[in-house]
Coordinates of C-alpha atoms in Angstrom, one line a residue:
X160 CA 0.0 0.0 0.0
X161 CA 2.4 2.1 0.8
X162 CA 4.6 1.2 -2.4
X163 CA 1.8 2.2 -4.5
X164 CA 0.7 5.7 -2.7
X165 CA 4.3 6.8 -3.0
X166 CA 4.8 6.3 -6.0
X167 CA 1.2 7.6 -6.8
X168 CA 1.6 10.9 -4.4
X169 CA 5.0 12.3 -7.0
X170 CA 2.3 12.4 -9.5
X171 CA 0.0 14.9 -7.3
X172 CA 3.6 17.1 -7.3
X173 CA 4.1 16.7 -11.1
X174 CA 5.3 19.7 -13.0
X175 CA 2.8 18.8 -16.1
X176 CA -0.4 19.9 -15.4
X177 CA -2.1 17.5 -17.5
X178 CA -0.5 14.9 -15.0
X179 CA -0.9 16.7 -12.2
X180 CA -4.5 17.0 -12.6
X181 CA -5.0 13.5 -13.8
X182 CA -3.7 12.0 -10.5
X183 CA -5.9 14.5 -8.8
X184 CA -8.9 13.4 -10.5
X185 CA -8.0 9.6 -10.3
X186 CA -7.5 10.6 -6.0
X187 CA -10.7 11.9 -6.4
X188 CA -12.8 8.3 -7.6
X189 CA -10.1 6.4 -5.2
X190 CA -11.5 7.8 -2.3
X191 CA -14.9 6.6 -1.9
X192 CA -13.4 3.0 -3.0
X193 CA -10.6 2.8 -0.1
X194 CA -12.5 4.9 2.6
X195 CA -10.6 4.3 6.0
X196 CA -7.9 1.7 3.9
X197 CA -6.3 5.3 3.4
X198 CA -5.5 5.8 7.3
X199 CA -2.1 4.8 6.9
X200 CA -1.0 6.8 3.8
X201 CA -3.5 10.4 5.3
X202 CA -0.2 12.1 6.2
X203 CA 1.3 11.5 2.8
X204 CA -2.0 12.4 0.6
X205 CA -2.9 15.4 2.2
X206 CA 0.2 17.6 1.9
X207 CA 0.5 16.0 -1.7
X208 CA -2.7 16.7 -2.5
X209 CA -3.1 20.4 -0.6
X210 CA 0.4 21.9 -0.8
X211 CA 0.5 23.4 -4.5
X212 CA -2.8 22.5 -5.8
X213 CA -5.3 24.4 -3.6
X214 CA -2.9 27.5 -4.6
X215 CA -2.7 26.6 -8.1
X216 CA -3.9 29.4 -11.2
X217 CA -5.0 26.4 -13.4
X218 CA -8.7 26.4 -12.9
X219 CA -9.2 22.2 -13.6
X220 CA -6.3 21.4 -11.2
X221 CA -7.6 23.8 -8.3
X222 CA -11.1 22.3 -8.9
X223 CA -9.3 18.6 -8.7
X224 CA -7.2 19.7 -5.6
X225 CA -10.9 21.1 -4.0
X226 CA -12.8 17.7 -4.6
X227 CA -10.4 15.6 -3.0
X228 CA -10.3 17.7 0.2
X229 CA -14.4 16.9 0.0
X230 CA -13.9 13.5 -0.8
X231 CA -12.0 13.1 2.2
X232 CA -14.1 14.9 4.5
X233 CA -17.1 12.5 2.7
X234 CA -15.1 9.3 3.2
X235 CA -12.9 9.2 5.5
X236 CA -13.1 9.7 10.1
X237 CA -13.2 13.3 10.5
X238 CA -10.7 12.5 13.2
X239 CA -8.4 11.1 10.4
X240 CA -8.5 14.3 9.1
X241 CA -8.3 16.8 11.8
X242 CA -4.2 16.8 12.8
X243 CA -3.3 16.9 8.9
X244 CA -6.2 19.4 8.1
X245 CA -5.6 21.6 11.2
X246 CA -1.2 21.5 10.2
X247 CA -1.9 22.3 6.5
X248 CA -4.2 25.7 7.7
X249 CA -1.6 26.5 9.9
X250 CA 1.5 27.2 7.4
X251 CA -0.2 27.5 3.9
X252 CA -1.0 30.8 2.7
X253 CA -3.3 32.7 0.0
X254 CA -6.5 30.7 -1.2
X255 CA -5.2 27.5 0.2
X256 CA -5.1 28.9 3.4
X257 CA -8.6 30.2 3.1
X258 CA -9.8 27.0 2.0
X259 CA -8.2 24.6 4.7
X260 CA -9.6 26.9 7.5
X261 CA -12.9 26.5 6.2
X262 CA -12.6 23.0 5.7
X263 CA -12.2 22.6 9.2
X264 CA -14.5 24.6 10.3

């Protein structure tokens, strides 16, 4: 598992947007498929997944970025959730920064 979301979570950082928003998308019908399976891999998807896509100017990948964070919050133990949510709203900035905070809230 671990193999596989590594590998997977350099995609969610690739430099071609076309890839980049792929991987988001494909995060995106993963979810509701793994659920809780993703517990152990959390603190590797979410700063993957948050870090430059909820900043990003490309409207498809922002959009991507924004319905994983929902996904999750759909899926997954909010308490899963609440120590990489709460981190990522602490040190982002701009939109993503915005966004995180009212995720948790």
């Amino acid at each position: 598992f671990f193999q596989i979301f590594d590998a997977f979570k350099s995609r969610l950082h690739d430099s071609n947007s076309k890839v980049n928003q792929v991987a988001l998308e494909t995060m995106h019908k993963m979810i509701p498929l793994l659920k809780d399976n993703l517990s152990p891999v959390i603190n590797m998807l979410i700063p993957a997944t948050v870090d430059n896509n909820l900043n990003s100017k490309n409207p498809g990948i922002y959009a991507a970025a924004t319905n994983v964070i929902q996904a999750l919050c759909q899926h997954l133990d909010n308490s899963l959730l609440l120590q990489p949510f709460c981190t990522k709203a602490q040190f982002l900035n701009g939109k993503a920064k915005q966004d995180m905070t009212e995720t948790l809230a």
